[in-house]
Amino acid sequence: RMAGESYSAGGIAVTMEATRRASDFDLTRLAMARVSEAVSQGTTYLETKTGYGLDVEHEARSARIASTVADEVTYLGAHLVPAGTNAEAYTDLVCGPMLDAVRPYVRWADVFCEEGAFTAEQSRRVLEACRDAGLGIRVHGNQLGEGPGVQLAVEFGAASVDHVNFLSERDVAALADSWSGWNPETGTGSRGTVATCLPACDLSTRQPLAPGRRLLDAGAQVALASNCNPGTSYTSSMAFNVATAVLQMRLSVHEAVRAATYGGALALHRETGNDADGERAVGSVAVGHRADLQMLNAPSATHLAYRPGMPLTYAVWRAGVRAR
């Protein structure tokens, strides 16, 4: 792509080989470096995924290492069918032995429901198996075209559907309607599926930007994320994603910052905390919530979009502890 070529999803296989070759020490070191980089730019709560092992041994290893450095880990064994592997047999593996191996380390499961990855029926099998195993679910959907991913995510009550570049009116309506039983003032009621937009990924892959403005106008809940990965979005800067959402997706600064903070917490079911595991709410500043704060060297958050690319983070606190 640096030479002008378009995105075709081939980078997953390249990264898979590099991940399998790397030692535990190297994977841990690299993961810690990416987390440190993100925190230094203001990220205070971080979810990461597997998806570059794509066999039982390496997916379990990735999940185990990720669980030592990230706040949340998502199982993405259903990222791509490895070359030379029968798709149905691999789906069986993802739903069976691989799921069993990663289960102790993960809270979420994801599937890449897209042409060239997993069909709607294969995705359904993965989501059912992971849901039955007690995992929360999310979907990679509608990144490369108007596929079945969004509708499948809403049907399953997925916490989020990520990418959402190509949406029909039916898709937008489904995402908005999924929140019809939820009270945004109190944060109570029936939850829906968050539409997670990935502006840096869209720029890197030269894809049409996700229609964040259209989704918000329809009443959907939107999150912004970096999608930091070596193939399609090698940046951990949430400030860059906020700026892109404002300047290119036509969100207001308030909407973009909300999507990058509260929207992300909503997609992780962490906006109200979880008494069962002792986790305090994140994503907003309120009494009883975790003290995750970023101080900017700027008059206001407007400068995140007004001065894109500038190092505006002055100080960061995670859970009340100064991290920068």
Coordinates of C-alpha atoms in Angstrom, one line a residue:
R1 CA 0.0 0.0 0.0
M2 CA 2.9 2.4 0.5
A3 CA 3.4 2.1 -3.2
G4 CA -0.2 2.8 -4.0
E5 CA -1.7 -0.7 -4.0
S6 CA -5.2 -1.3 -2.5
Y7 CA -5.9 -3.4 0.6
S8 CA -6.7 -7.1 0.0
A9 CA -6.4 -8.6 3.5
G10 CA -3.2 -10.5 2.6
G11 CA -1.3 -9.0 5.5
I12 CA -2.9 -11.2 8.1
A13 CA -1.0 -14.3 6.8
V14 CA 2.3 -12.4 6.8
T15 CA 1.8 -11.3 10.4
M16 CA 0.7 -14.8 11.4
E17 CA 4.0 -16.2 10.2
A18 CA 6.0 -13.5 12.1
T19 CA 3.9 -14.1 15.2
R20 CA 4.5 -17.8 15.2
R21 CA 8.2 -17.3 14.8
A22 CA 8.5 -14.8 17.6
S23 CA 9.5 -15.9 21.1
D24 CA 7.3 -15.3 24.1
F25 CA 9.8 -12.7 25.3
D26 CA 9.7 -10.9 22.0
L27 CA 5.9 -10.9 21.8
T28 CA 5.6 -9.7 25.4
R29 CA 8.2 -7.0 24.8
L30 CA 6.5 -5.7 21.7
A31 CA 3.1 -5.8 23.3
M32 CA 4.3 -3.9 26.3
A33 CA 5.9 -1.3 24.0
R34 CA 2.7 -0.7 22.1
V35 CA 0.7 -0.4 25.4
S36 CA 3.3 2.1 26.7
E37 CA 3.1 4.1 23.5
A38 CA -0.7 4.2 23.7
V39 CA -0.7 5.3 27.3
S40 CA 1.8 8.0 26.7
Q41 CA -0.7 9.5 24.2
G42 CA -3.6 9.3 26.6
T43 CA -5.1 5.9 26.3
T44 CA -6.0 4.6 29.8
Y45 CA -8.0 1.4 29.1
L46 CA -7.1 -1.0 26.3
E47 CA -8.6 -4.0 24.6
T48 CA -6.5 -6.2 22.3
K49 CA -7.2 -9.3 20.2
T50 CA -5.6 -12.5 19.2
G51 CA -5.9 -13.5 15.6
Y52 CA -2.3 -13.9 14.4
G53 CA -1.7 -17.4 15.7
L54 CA -4.5 -19.2 13.9
D55 CA -3.7 -22.6 15.4
V56 CA -4.4 -23.9 18.9
E57 CA -0.9 -23.5 20.2
H58 CA -0.3 -20.0 19.0
E59 CA -3.7 -18.6 19.6
A60 CA -3.5 -19.8 23.2
R61 CA 0.0 -18.3 23.5
S62 CA -1.2 -15.0 22.1
A63 CA -4.2 -14.9 24.5
R64 CA -2.0 -15.7 27.5
I65 CA 0.6 -13.0 26.7
A66 CA -2.1 -10.5 25.9
S67 CA -3.8 -11.1 29.2
T68 CA -0.7 -9.9 31.0
V69 CA -0.5 -6.5 29.3
A70 CA -4.0 -5.4 28.3
D71 CA -7.2 -4.7 30.2
E72 CA -9.4 -6.8 27.9
V73 CA -8.6 -9.6 25.6
T74 CA -10.7 -10.8 22.6
Y75 CA -10.4 -14.2 20.9
L76 CA -10.1 -13.7 17.2
G77 CA -9.2 -17.2 16.0
A78 CA -11.8 -16.6 13.3
H79 CA -9.7 -13.9 11.6
L80 CA -8.8 -15.8 8.5
V81 CA -8.7 -19.4 7.3
P82 CA -5.0 -20.3 6.9
A83 CA -3.9 -21.1 3.4
G84 CA -4.2 -24.8 2.6
T85 CA -6.8 -25.4 5.3
N86 CA -10.3 -26.5 4.7
A87 CA -12.7 -23.7 5.9
E88 CA -15.2 -26.0 7.5
A89 CA -12.6 -28.0 9.4
Y90 CA -10.9 -24.8 10.5
T91 CA -14.2 -23.4 11.8
D92 CA -14.7 -26.6 13.8
L93 CA -11.2 -26.0 15.3
V94 CA -12.1 -22.4 16.2
C95 CA -15.3 -23.6 17.8
G96 CA -13.7 -26.5 19.7
P97 CA -10.1 -27.1 20.8
M98 CA -8.9 -23.6 20.0
L99 CA -11.8 -22.0 22.0
D100 CA -11.1 -24.3 24.9
A101 CA -7.4 -23.4 24.9
V102 CA -7.9 -19.6 24.9
R103 CA -10.9 -19.5 27.3
P104 CA -9.0 -18.9 30.5
Y105 CA -7.4 -15.7 29.1
V106 CA -10.2 -14.0 27.2
R107 CA -13.5 -12.1 27.9
W108 CA -14.6 -11.6 24.3
A109 CA -14.8 -13.4 21.0
D110 CA -14.8 -11.9 17.5
V111 CA -15.2 -13.1 13.9
F112 CA -14.2 -11.6 10.6
C113 CA -17.5 -12.0 8.7
E114 CA -16.5 -10.9 5.2
E115 CA -16.0 -12.3 1.8
G116 CA -12.6 -14.1 1.7
A117 CA -12.7 -14.7 5.5
F118 CA -15.8 -16.3 7.1
T119 CA -19.2 -16.8 5.6
A120 CA -22.4 -15.8 7.5
E121 CA -23.1 -19.4 8.4
Q122 CA -19.5 -20.0 9.6
S123 CA -19.6 -16.8 11.5
R124 CA -22.9 -17.9 13.1
R125 CA -21.3 -21.1 14.3
V126 CA -18.4 -19.3 15.8
L127 CA -20.6 -16.8 17.6
E128 CA -22.9 -19.5 19.0
A129 CA -20.0 -21.6 20.3
C130 CA -18.3 -18.6 21.9
R131 CA -21.5 -17.3 23.4
D132 CA -22.2 -20.8 24.8
A133 CA -18.7 -20.8 26.3
G134 CA -19.7 -17.6 28.2
L135 CA -17.8 -15.1 26.1
G136 CA -19.1 -11.7 25.1
I137 CA -19.2 -11.3 21.3
R138 CA -18.3 -8.8 18.7
V139 CA -18.0 -8.9 14.9
H140 CA -15.7 -7.5 12.2
G141 CA -18.3 -6.5 9.7
N142 CA -19.0 -4.6 6.5
Q143 CA -15.4 -3.5 6.0
L144 CA -15.0 -4.6 2.4
G145 CA -18.7 -4.4 1.3
E146 CA -22.3 -4.5 2.3
G147 CA -22.0 -8.0 3.8
P148 CA -24.0 -9.8 6.5
G149 CA -21.8 -8.8 9.4
V150 CA -23.9 -5.9 10.8
Q151 CA -27.2 -7.8 10.7
L152 CA -25.5 -10.9 12.3
A153 CA -24.0 -8.7 15.1
V154 CA -27.4 -7.1 15.9
E155 CA -29.2 -10.5 15.8
F156 CA -26.7 -11.9 18.3
G157 CA -26.8 -8.8 20.5
A158 CA -23.1 -8.3 20.0
A159 CA -21.4 -5.7 22.1
S160 CA -20.0 -4.1 18.9
V161 CA -19.5 -4.4 15.2
D162 CA -16.2 -3.0 14.0
H163 CA -15.2 -1.3 10.8
V164 CA -18.8 -0.7 9.3
N165 CA -17.5 1.0 6.2
F166 CA -20.3 -0.1 3.9
L167 CA -23.8 0.2 5.4
S168 CA -27.2 -0.1 3.8
E169 CA -30.1 1.9 5.1
R170 CA -31.3 -1.4 6.7
D171 CA -27.9 -1.8 8.5
V172 CA -28.0 1.8 9.9
A173 CA -31.6 1.3 11.0
A174 CA -30.7 -2.0 12.7
L175 CA -27.9 -0.5 14.6
A176 CA -30.0 2.5 15.7
D177 CA -33.0 0.3 16.6
S178 CA -30.9 -2.0 18.7
W179 CA -30.7 0.8 21.3
S180 CA -34.4 1.6 21.3
G181 CA -34.8 0.0 24.8
W182 CA -31.9 1.8 26.3
N183 CA -32.0 5.1 28.3
P184 CA -29.0 7.2 27.4
E185 CA -29.6 9.5 30.3
T186 CA -29.4 6.8 32.9
G187 CA -27.5 4.2 31.0
T188 CA -30.1 1.6 31.9
G189 CA -32.4 -0.7 29.8
S190 CA -31.7 -3.1 26.9
R191 CA -28.3 -2.6 25.4
G192 CA -27.7 -2.6 21.7
T193 CA -24.7 -3.0 19.4
V194 CA -22.1 -0.3 19.2
A195 CA -20.8 0.7 15.7
T196 CA -17.1 1.0 16.1
C197 CA -15.5 3.3 13.5
L198 CA -11.7 3.0 12.8
P199 CA -10.6 6.2 11.0
A200 CA -6.9 5.5 10.9
C201 CA -7.5 2.1 9.4
D202 CA -9.8 3.6 6.8
L203 CA -7.1 6.0 5.7
S204 CA -4.4 3.4 5.7
T205 CA -6.4 1.0 3.6
R206 CA -7.8 3.7 1.4
Q207 CA -11.3 2.5 2.2
P208 CA -14.3 4.9 2.3
L209 CA -14.6 6.3 5.8
A210 CA -17.2 4.7 8.0
P211 CA -20.3 6.8 8.0
G212 CA -20.1 8.0 11.6
R213 CA -22.2 11.1 10.9
R214 CA -24.9 9.0 9.4
L215 CA -24.9 6.6 12.2
L216 CA -25.1 9.3 14.9
D217 CA -27.9 11.1 13.1
A218 CA -29.9 7.8 12.9
G219 CA -29.5 7.3 16.7
A220 CA -26.9 4.6 16.8
Q221 CA -24.2 4.5 19.4
V222 CA -20.7 5.0 17.9
A223 CA -17.2 4.3 19.2
L224 CA -13.8 5.3 17.8
A225 CA -10.8 2.9 18.1
S226 CA -7.3 2.9 16.7
N227 CA -7.4 -0.8 15.4
C228 CA -3.6 -0.7 16.0
N229 CA -2.1 -3.6 14.0
P230 CA 0.9 -4.1 11.7
G231 CA -1.2 -4.7 8.6
T232 CA -3.8 -2.0 8.3
S233 CA -3.5 0.6 11.0
Y234 CA -0.1 0.8 12.6
T235 CA -0.9 3.7 15.0
S236 CA -1.9 3.8 18.6
S237 CA -2.8 7.5 18.5
M238 CA -6.4 8.0 19.6
A239 CA -5.8 11.7 19.1
F240 CA -5.2 11.1 15.4
N241 CA -8.4 9.1 15.2
V242 CA -10.4 11.9 17.0
A243 CA -8.9 14.4 14.6
T244 CA -9.8 12.3 11.5
A245 CA -13.3 11.7 12.8
V246 CA -13.8 15.5 13.1
L247 CA -12.1 16.6 9.9
Q248 CA -13.1 13.8 7.6
M249 CA -16.2 12.0 9.1
R250 CA -17.8 15.3 10.1
L251 CA -18.3 14.5 13.8
S252 CA -18.2 17.4 16.2
V253 CA -15.3 17.5 18.7
H254 CA -17.7 16.6 21.5
E255 CA -19.1 13.6 19.5
A256 CA -15.6 12.4 18.6
V257 CA -14.2 12.6 22.1
R258 CA -17.3 10.9 23.5
A259 CA -17.0 8.1 20.9
A260 CA -13.3 7.7 21.8
T261 CA -14.0 7.5 25.5
Y262 CA -17.6 6.7 26.6
G263 CA -18.3 4.9 23.3
G264 CA -15.3 2.6 23.8
A265 CA -16.4 1.8 27.3
L266 CA -19.9 1.1 26.0
A267 CA -18.5 -1.3 23.5
L268 CA -16.7 -3.1 26.3
H269 CA -19.6 -3.1 28.7
R270 CA -17.5 -1.1 31.1
E271 CA -19.4 2.2 31.2
T272 CA -21.1 1.1 34.4
G273 CA -18.5 -1.1 35.9
N274 CA -18.9 -4.7 36.9
D275 CA -19.5 -5.7 40.6
A276 CA -18.9 -9.3 39.8
D277 CA -15.2 -8.8 38.8
G278 CA -14.6 -5.7 40.9
E279 CA -14.1 -3.4 37.9
R280 CA -15.0 0.2 38.2
A281 CA -16.7 2.1 35.3
V282 CA -14.4 3.7 32.8
G283 CA -14.9 6.0 29.8
S284 CA -16.3 9.0 31.7
V285 CA -15.5 11.1 34.8
A286 CA -18.0 10.6 37.6
V287 CA -18.2 9.7 41.2
G288 CA -17.3 6.1 41.8
H289 CA -15.7 5.7 38.3
R290 CA -12.1 4.7 37.8
A291 CA -9.9 7.8 37.8
D292 CA -8.6 7.6 34.2
L293 CA -7.6 11.1 33.1
Q294 CA -5.7 12.9 30.4
M295 CA -4.4 16.5 30.8
L296 CA -3.8 18.3 27.5
N297 CA -1.3 21.0 26.9
A298 CA -4.0 23.0 25.1
P299 CA -6.8 25.4 26.0
S300 CA -9.5 22.8 25.2
A301 CA -10.1 19.4 23.6
T302 CA -10.9 21.3 20.4
H303 CA -7.2 21.4 19.8
L304 CA -7.1 17.6 19.2
A305 CA -8.7 18.4 15.8
Y306 CA -7.5 21.9 15.4
R307 CA -3.8 20.8 15.8
P308 CA -3.8 17.2 14.4
G309 CA -0.6 15.3 14.9
M310 CA 0.8 17.6 17.6
P311 CA 1.9 16.1 21.0
L312 CA -0.7 17.6 23.2
T313 CA -0.8 15.1 26.0
Y314 CA 0.7 16.6 29.1
A315 CA -0.2 14.1 31.8
V316 CA -2.0 10.8 32.1
W317 CA -3.5 9.0 35.1
R318 CA -4.7 5.3 35.0
A319 CA -6.9 4.2 38.0
G320 CA -5.7 7.3 39.9
V321 CA -2.0 6.6 39.3
R322 CA 0.2 9.0 37.3
A323 CA 1.2 7.1 34.1
R324 CA 2.9 9.9 32.4

